[in-house]
Amino acid sequence: MHIETDIKLDFRDVLIRPKRSVLTSRSEANIERTFRFLHAGTEWTGFPLIASNMDTIGTFEMAAALSKVKAMVALHKYYPAEHLVDFFRSEASRNAFFTVGSSSADWEKLAAVKAEVAVPMISIDVANGYTEQFLDAVARLRSENPKAVIMAGTVVTAEMTEALILAGADIVRIGIGSGSVCTTRDLTGVGFPQLSAVIECADAAHGLKGQVCSDGGCVVPGDIVKAIGGGADFVMLGGMLAGHTECAGEVVHELVDGQQISKMVFYGMSSETAMKKYHGGVANYRAAEGKTVTVPFRGEVRETLTTIAGGLRSAMTYIGAENLKEVTKRTTFVLVTAQRNTVYG
Ligand code: 5GP
């Protein structure tokens, strides 16, 4: 047994110190960034937010909406091949990842789609990125897709970030137990405070010229700024994008004290809800590692994206960063003992 005694931080444990700035207006802050991908060799320019591949969030509709602001979507893996072929022929697919899991059906679907249309970006997604099989799967994906941008995860430590990049990942997804509807930390005791995971893994990835995507734990726009400040190249969002028109699911209207309240259901991909939907129930050798919640319905995602972009631009004027790369360089975190606990929305 071993105990690490240095402090590990979540987003809520820090604030960002303001610094002298020459930016006179938020419009001078550039929130688009160009990346060159290590293995794929291609370039991508845009607003580096990625909608999570959860089945309520990673939808074609979300892809179309996010594409308008040059942000990305990791599509969920439950669309049939024919629909994916049509989608990958459309303009919005330039900012979308095809998602594969570990099942042979997922890989067969990827092969079927690729037989019809180019799939330039692929996300390989498992809850636990620490297995040898996962490294082998990433290596196989790379050898079968030499020119595709490959995102792989999730992990939370430097050595596994390096291993995934060396196996062929361009982007490593960082976060275990950090998601808003994830119960892994409660059920297993395993996890890592998200900001420290990002700081550690970004350093490892950048040393090899790879990139990281901070996945999970952002509940307010300031958390996205903190993730980028900690070194995240991309930030993946689930809960912050839940409850919008572009999400899958029904909007339920209720009368509470004479007032109409509109809500949507949002659940973890390892929740009982998701396992019943896709696997007929929770297998008896495992337990659900996600929960099901209702979130307020918030209309079109466009406004939420405007708020996020506004928060980011404002932060950049506070710290004097003209572009996203400078956000990391200009960030000094201040440790705080207690912070107001706000919930976005
Ligand atoms: P959020 O932005 O909602 O805080 O986090 C989204 C992330 O939570 C997803 O991208 C995914 O990595 C993770 N996630 C989604 N569903 C589950 C689940 O059921 N269990 C666990 N452990 N993580 C989940």
Coordinates of C-alpha atoms and ligand atoms in Angstrom, one line a residue:
M1 CA 0.0 0.0 0.0
H2 CA 1.2 3.5 -0.8
I3 CA -0.3 7.0 0.1
E4 CA 0.3 10.0 -2.2
T5 CA 0.2 13.0 0.1
D6 CA 0.6 15.9 -2.3
I7 CA -2.7 17.8 -2.9
K8 CA -4.8 16.7 -5.9
L9 CA -7.4 19.3 -7.2
D10 CA -10.8 19.4 -8.7
F11 CA -12.1 22.5 -10.6
R12 CA -13.9 23.7 -7.5
D13 CA -10.7 23.8 -5.4
V14 CA -9.2 26.6 -7.4
L15 CA -9.7 30.0 -8.9
I16 CA -7.6 31.7 -11.6
R17 CA -5.5 34.7 -10.5
P18 CA -6.3 37.9 -12.6
K19 CA -3.3 39.4 -14.4
R20 CA -2.4 42.6 -16.2
S21 CA -3.8 42.5 -19.7
V22 CA -3.4 44.4 -22.9
L23 CA -6.7 43.1 -24.3
T24 CA -9.1 46.0 -24.6
S25 CA -12.2 43.9 -25.6
R26 CA -13.5 40.4 -25.3
S27 CA -13.7 40.3 -29.1
E28 CA -9.9 40.3 -29.3
A29 CA -9.8 36.9 -27.5
N30 CA -9.5 34.1 -30.1
I31 CA -11.3 30.9 -28.9
E32 CA -10.4 28.9 -32.0
R33 CA -7.3 26.9 -32.1
T34 CA -5.4 24.9 -34.8
F35 CA -4.1 21.5 -33.9
R36 CA -1.8 19.2 -35.9
F37 CA -2.4 15.6 -34.9
L38 CA 0.7 13.5 -34.2
H39 CA -0.2 10.2 -36.0
A40 CA -3.0 11.4 -38.4
G41 CA -0.8 14.2 -39.6
T42 CA -3.9 16.3 -40.4
E43 CA -4.9 19.7 -39.0
W44 CA -8.1 20.9 -37.4
T45 CA -9.2 24.4 -36.6
G46 CA -12.1 25.2 -34.3
F47 CA -13.5 25.8 -30.9
P48 CA -12.2 22.8 -29.0
L49 CA -15.3 21.7 -27.1
I50 CA -16.6 18.2 -27.7
A51 CA -20.1 16.9 -26.9
S52 CA -19.9 13.6 -25.1
N53 CA -20.8 10.4 -26.9
M54 CA -23.6 9.7 -24.4
D55 CA -26.7 8.7 -26.3
T56 CA -28.7 11.7 -25.2
I57 CA -25.9 14.2 -26.0
G58 CA -23.8 12.9 -29.0
T59 CA -26.6 13.2 -31.5
F60 CA -26.6 14.2 -35.2
E61 CA -28.7 17.3 -34.2
M62 CA -26.0 18.3 -31.6
A63 CA -23.4 17.8 -34.3
A64 CA -25.2 20.2 -36.6
A65 CA -25.6 22.8 -33.9
L66 CA -22.0 22.6 -32.6
S67 CA -20.6 22.6 -36.1
K68 CA -22.0 26.1 -36.6
V69 CA -19.6 27.4 -33.9
K70 CA -16.9 25.0 -35.1
A71 CA -17.1 22.8 -32.0
M72 CA -17.1 19.0 -32.1
V73 CA -19.3 16.0 -31.2
A74 CA -18.4 12.5 -30.4
L75 CA -21.4 10.7 -31.8
H76 CA -22.9 8.0 -29.7
K77 CA -22.4 4.5 -30.9
Y78 CA -26.1 3.4 -31.2
Y79 CA -26.9 4.9 -34.6
P80 CA -27.3 2.2 -37.4
A81 CA -24.6 2.1 -40.1
E82 CA -26.9 3.5 -42.8
H83 CA -27.6 6.7 -40.8
L84 CA -23.9 7.1 -40.1
V85 CA -23.1 6.8 -43.8
D86 CA -25.5 9.6 -44.6
F87 CA -24.2 11.7 -41.7
F88 CA -20.5 11.3 -42.8
R89 CA -21.5 12.5 -46.2
S90 CA -22.7 15.8 -44.7
E91 CA -20.8 19.0 -43.8
A92 CA -21.2 18.6 -40.0
S93 CA -19.1 15.4 -40.1
R94 CA -16.0 17.5 -40.4
N95 CA -16.3 18.1 -36.7
A96 CA -17.6 14.7 -35.5
F97 CA -16.0 11.6 -34.1
F98 CA -17.3 8.1 -34.9
T99 CA -17.4 6.2 -31.7
V100 CA -16.3 2.5 -31.3
G101 CA -16.4 0.5 -28.1
S102 CA -14.9 -2.9 -27.4
S103 CA -17.6 -5.1 -29.1
S104 CA -17.0 -6.8 -32.4
A105 CA -20.3 -5.4 -33.6
D106 CA -18.9 -1.8 -33.1
W107 CA -15.9 -2.6 -35.2
E108 CA -18.0 -4.3 -37.9
K109 CA -20.2 -1.2 -38.0
L110 CA -17.1 1.0 -38.5
A111 CA -15.9 -1.2 -41.3
A112 CA -19.3 -1.1 -43.0
V113 CA -19.4 2.7 -42.8
K114 CA -15.9 3.1 -44.0
A115 CA -16.7 0.9 -47.0
E116 CA -19.1 3.7 -48.1
V117 CA -17.6 7.0 -46.9
A118 CA -14.5 8.5 -45.3
V119 CA -14.4 8.5 -41.4
P120 CA -11.7 11.1 -40.6
M121 CA -12.1 11.1 -36.8
I122 CA -12.6 8.1 -34.5
S123 CA -13.1 7.9 -30.7
I124 CA -12.5 4.6 -29.0
D125 CA -14.3 4.6 -25.7
V126 CA -14.2 2.4 -22.7
A127 CA -14.9 3.2 -19.0
N128 CA -11.5 1.8 -18.0
G129 CA -8.6 2.6 -20.2
Y130 CA -6.1 0.7 -18.1
T131 CA -6.3 -2.8 -19.7
E132 CA -3.8 -4.4 -22.0
Q133 CA -6.7 -5.2 -24.4
F134 CA -7.5 -1.5 -24.7
L135 CA -3.9 -0.7 -25.7
D136 CA -4.0 -3.5 -28.3
A137 CA -7.4 -2.2 -29.6
V138 CA -5.9 1.3 -30.0
A139 CA -2.9 -0.1 -31.8
R140 CA -5.2 -2.1 -34.1
L141 CA -7.4 0.9 -34.7
R142 CA -4.3 3.0 -35.7
S143 CA -3.0 0.3 -38.0
E144 CA -6.4 0.0 -39.8
N145 CA -6.9 3.8 -39.9
P146 CA -3.4 5.4 -40.4
K147 CA -4.9 8.8 -41.5
A148 CA -7.7 9.1 -39.0
V149 CA -7.6 11.3 -35.9
I150 CA -7.9 8.8 -33.0
M151 CA -9.1 9.8 -29.5
A152 CA -8.8 7.2 -26.8
G153 CA -9.6 6.9 -23.1
T154 CA -10.4 7.3 -20.4
V155 CA -7.4 7.4 -18.2
V156 CA -6.1 9.8 -15.4
T157 CA -2.4 9.3 -15.1
A158 CA 0.8 10.2 -17.1
E159 CA 2.1 6.7 -17.7
M160 CA -1.2 5.5 -19.4
T161 CA -1.5 8.7 -21.3
E162 CA 2.0 8.1 -22.8
A163 CA 1.2 4.4 -23.5
L164 CA -2.0 5.4 -25.4
I165 CA -0.2 7.9 -27.5
L166 CA 2.6 5.5 -28.3
A167 CA 0.0 2.9 -29.2
G168 CA -1.5 5.3 -31.8
A169 CA -3.8 7.8 -30.1
D170 CA -3.6 11.4 -31.2
I171 CA -5.8 12.7 -28.3
V172 CA -6.2 11.0 -24.9
R173 CA -9.4 11.4 -23.0
I174 CA -8.8 12.2 -19.3
G175 CA -11.3 11.5 -16.5
I176 CA -12.4 8.6 -14.3
G177 CA -15.3 9.1 -12.0
S178 CA -15.6 12.8 -12.8
G179 CA -18.8 12.8 -14.7
S180 CA -22.0 14.5 -13.4
V181 CA -24.0 11.3 -13.7
C182 CA -21.2 8.9 -12.9
T183 CA -21.2 6.9 -9.6
T184 CA -17.8 5.1 -10.1
R185 CA -16.1 7.0 -7.2
D186 CA -18.9 6.0 -4.8
L187 CA -19.2 2.4 -6.0
T188 CA -15.5 1.6 -6.4
G189 CA -13.6 4.2 -4.5
V190 CA -11.5 4.7 -7.7
G191 CA -10.9 8.0 -9.4
F192 CA -8.7 11.1 -9.5
P193 CA -9.6 14.8 -9.0
Q194 CA -10.1 16.1 -12.5
L195 CA -8.0 19.2 -12.6
S196 CA -4.9 17.4 -11.3
A197 CA -5.5 14.5 -13.8
V198 CA -5.6 17.1 -16.6
I199 CA -2.4 18.8 -15.4
E200 CA -0.5 15.5 -15.1
C201 CA -1.7 14.0 -18.3
A202 CA -1.4 17.1 -20.5
D203 CA 2.2 17.4 -19.5
A204 CA 2.8 13.8 -20.4
A205 CA 0.9 14.1 -23.7
H206 CA 2.5 17.3 -24.8
G207 CA 5.9 15.9 -24.2
L208 CA 5.1 13.4 -27.0
K209 CA 3.3 16.0 -29.2
G210 CA -0.1 14.4 -28.4
Q211 CA -3.2 16.1 -27.1
V212 CA -5.6 15.6 -24.2
C213 CA -9.3 16.1 -23.8
S214 CA -10.6 16.8 -20.3
D215 CA -13.7 14.6 -20.0
G216 CA -16.3 15.2 -17.2
G217 CA -16.7 17.4 -14.2
C218 CA -17.4 20.7 -15.8
V219 CA -20.6 22.2 -14.3
V220 CA -20.1 25.9 -15.1
P221 CA -18.3 27.7 -17.9
G222 CA -15.5 28.7 -15.5
D223 CA -14.6 25.0 -15.2
I224 CA -13.9 24.8 -18.9
V225 CA -11.5 27.7 -18.5
K226 CA -9.9 26.0 -15.6
A227 CA -9.5 22.8 -17.7
I228 CA -7.8 24.7 -20.5
G229 CA -5.7 26.6 -17.9
G230 CA -4.6 23.2 -16.6
G231 CA -3.4 22.2 -20.1
A232 CA -6.5 20.6 -21.7
D233 CA -6.5 20.9 -25.5
F234 CA -10.1 19.8 -25.8
V235 CA -12.9 19.8 -23.2
M236 CA -15.7 17.2 -23.4
L237 CA -19.1 18.0 -22.0
G238 CA -22.1 15.9 -21.0
G239 CA -24.2 17.5 -18.3
M240 CA -23.6 21.1 -19.4
L241 CA -25.1 20.2 -22.8
A242 CA -28.0 18.1 -21.4
G243 CA -31.6 19.4 -21.5
H244 CA -31.5 21.0 -24.9
T245 CA -33.6 20.7 -28.1
E246 CA -30.7 18.9 -29.8
C247 CA -30.5 16.1 -27.1
A248 CA -32.3 12.8 -27.6
G249 CA -35.2 12.2 -25.3
E250 CA -38.6 13.6 -24.5
V251 CA -39.3 17.0 -23.0
V252 CA -41.8 16.4 -20.1
H253 CA -44.0 19.3 -19.0
E254 CA -45.3 19.5 -15.4
L255 CA -47.4 22.0 -13.5
V256 CA -45.7 22.9 -10.2
D257 CA -47.6 25.5 -8.0
G258 CA -49.4 26.7 -11.1
Q259 CA -46.1 27.1 -13.1
Q260 CA -45.2 25.0 -16.1
I261 CA -41.8 23.3 -15.6
S262 CA -40.2 21.5 -18.6
K263 CA -37.6 18.8 -18.0
M264 CA -35.6 16.1 -19.8
V265 CA -34.1 12.9 -18.6
F266 CA -30.3 12.6 -18.5
Y267 CA -28.4 9.4 -17.5
G268 CA -25.0 7.9 -17.4
M269 CA -24.1 5.4 -20.1
S270 CA -23.4 2.8 -17.3
S271 CA -26.6 3.5 -15.5
E272 CA -29.5 1.1 -15.1
T273 CA -31.5 3.2 -17.6
A274 CA -28.8 2.8 -20.3
M275 CA -28.1 -0.8 -19.6
K276 CA -31.8 -1.7 -19.8
K277 CA -32.1 0.2 -23.0
Y278 CA -29.2 -1.4 -24.8
H279 CA -28.5 -4.7 -23.0
G280 CA -31.9 -5.6 -21.5
G281 CA -30.7 -5.0 -18.0
V282 CA -27.6 -4.9 -15.7
A283 CA -25.6 -8.1 -16.0
N284 CA -25.5 -10.0 -12.7
Y285 CA -21.7 -9.8 -12.4
R286 CA -21.6 -6.0 -12.4
A287 CA -23.4 -3.0 -10.9
A288 CA -24.6 0.2 -12.5
E289 CA -21.9 2.9 -12.4
G290 CA -24.1 5.8 -13.5
K291 CA -27.3 7.5 -12.4
T292 CA -30.4 8.9 -14.0
V293 CA -31.5 12.5 -13.3
T294 CA -33.9 15.0 -14.7
V295 CA -32.6 18.3 -15.8
P296 CA -34.5 21.5 -16.7
F297 CA -35.3 21.9 -20.4
R298 CA -33.2 24.9 -21.7
G299 CA -34.2 25.2 -25.4
E300 CA -31.6 25.4 -28.1
V301 CA -28.0 24.7 -27.3
R302 CA -26.9 27.8 -29.2
E303 CA -27.5 30.1 -26.2
T304 CA -25.6 27.8 -23.9
L305 CA -22.7 27.8 -26.3
T306 CA -22.8 31.6 -26.4
T307 CA -22.6 31.7 -22.6
I308 CA -19.7 29.3 -22.6
A309 CA -17.8 31.2 -25.3
G310 CA -18.6 34.5 -23.4
G311 CA -17.2 33.1 -20.2
L312 CA -14.1 31.9 -21.9
R313 CA -13.5 35.2 -23.7
S314 CA -14.1 37.2 -20.5
A315 CA -11.6 35.0 -18.6
M316 CA -9.0 35.6 -21.4
T317 CA -9.3 39.3 -20.9
Y318 CA -8.9 38.9 -17.1
I319 CA -5.7 37.0 -17.5
G320 CA -4.4 38.7 -20.7
A321 CA -4.5 35.7 -23.0
E322 CA -5.1 36.4 -26.7
N323 CA -5.6 32.8 -27.7
L324 CA -6.3 29.4 -26.1
K325 CA -2.6 28.4 -26.0
E326 CA -1.9 31.5 -23.9
V327 CA -4.6 30.6 -21.5
T328 CA -2.5 27.7 -20.2
K329 CA 0.7 29.8 -20.1
R330 CA -1.1 32.7 -18.3
T331 CA -2.9 30.6 -15.8
T332 CA -1.9 30.7 -12.1
F333 CA -4.3 28.8 -10.0
V334 CA -5.2 30.0 -6.5
L335 CA -6.1 27.3 -4.0
V336 CA -9.4 28.1 -2.3
T337 CA -10.8 26.5 0.8
A338 CA -14.4 26.8 0.0
Q339 CA -16.3 28.0 -3.0
R340 CA -19.8 28.9 -3.7
N341 CA -21.4 25.7 -5.1
T342 CA -23.3 26.9 -8.2
V343 CA -25.1 24.6 -10.6
Y344 CA -25.1 25.8 -14.2
G345 CA -28.5 26.2 -15.8
Ligands
5GP1 P1 -20.1 15.5 -17.4 O1 -19.8 16.5 -18.4 O2 -21.6 15.2 -17.4 O3 -19.7 15.8 -16.0 O4 -19.4 14.2 -17.8 C1 -19.5 13.5 -19.0 C2 -18.7 12.2 -19.0 O5 -19.1 11.3 -18.0 C3 -18.8 11.4 -20.3 O6 -18.1 12.0 -21.4 C4 -18.3 10.1 -19.8 O7 -16.9 10.0 -19.9 C5 -18.7 10.0 -18.4 N1 -19.8 9.1 -18.2 C6 -21.0 9.1 -18.8 N2 -21.9 8.2 -18.3 C7 -21.2 7.6 -17.3 C8 -21.6 6.5 -16.5 O8 -22.7 6.0 -16.5 N3 -20.6 6.1 -15.6 C9 -19.3 6.7 -15.5 N4 -18.5 6.2 -14.7 N5 -19.0 7.7 -16.3 C10 -19.9 8.2 -17.2

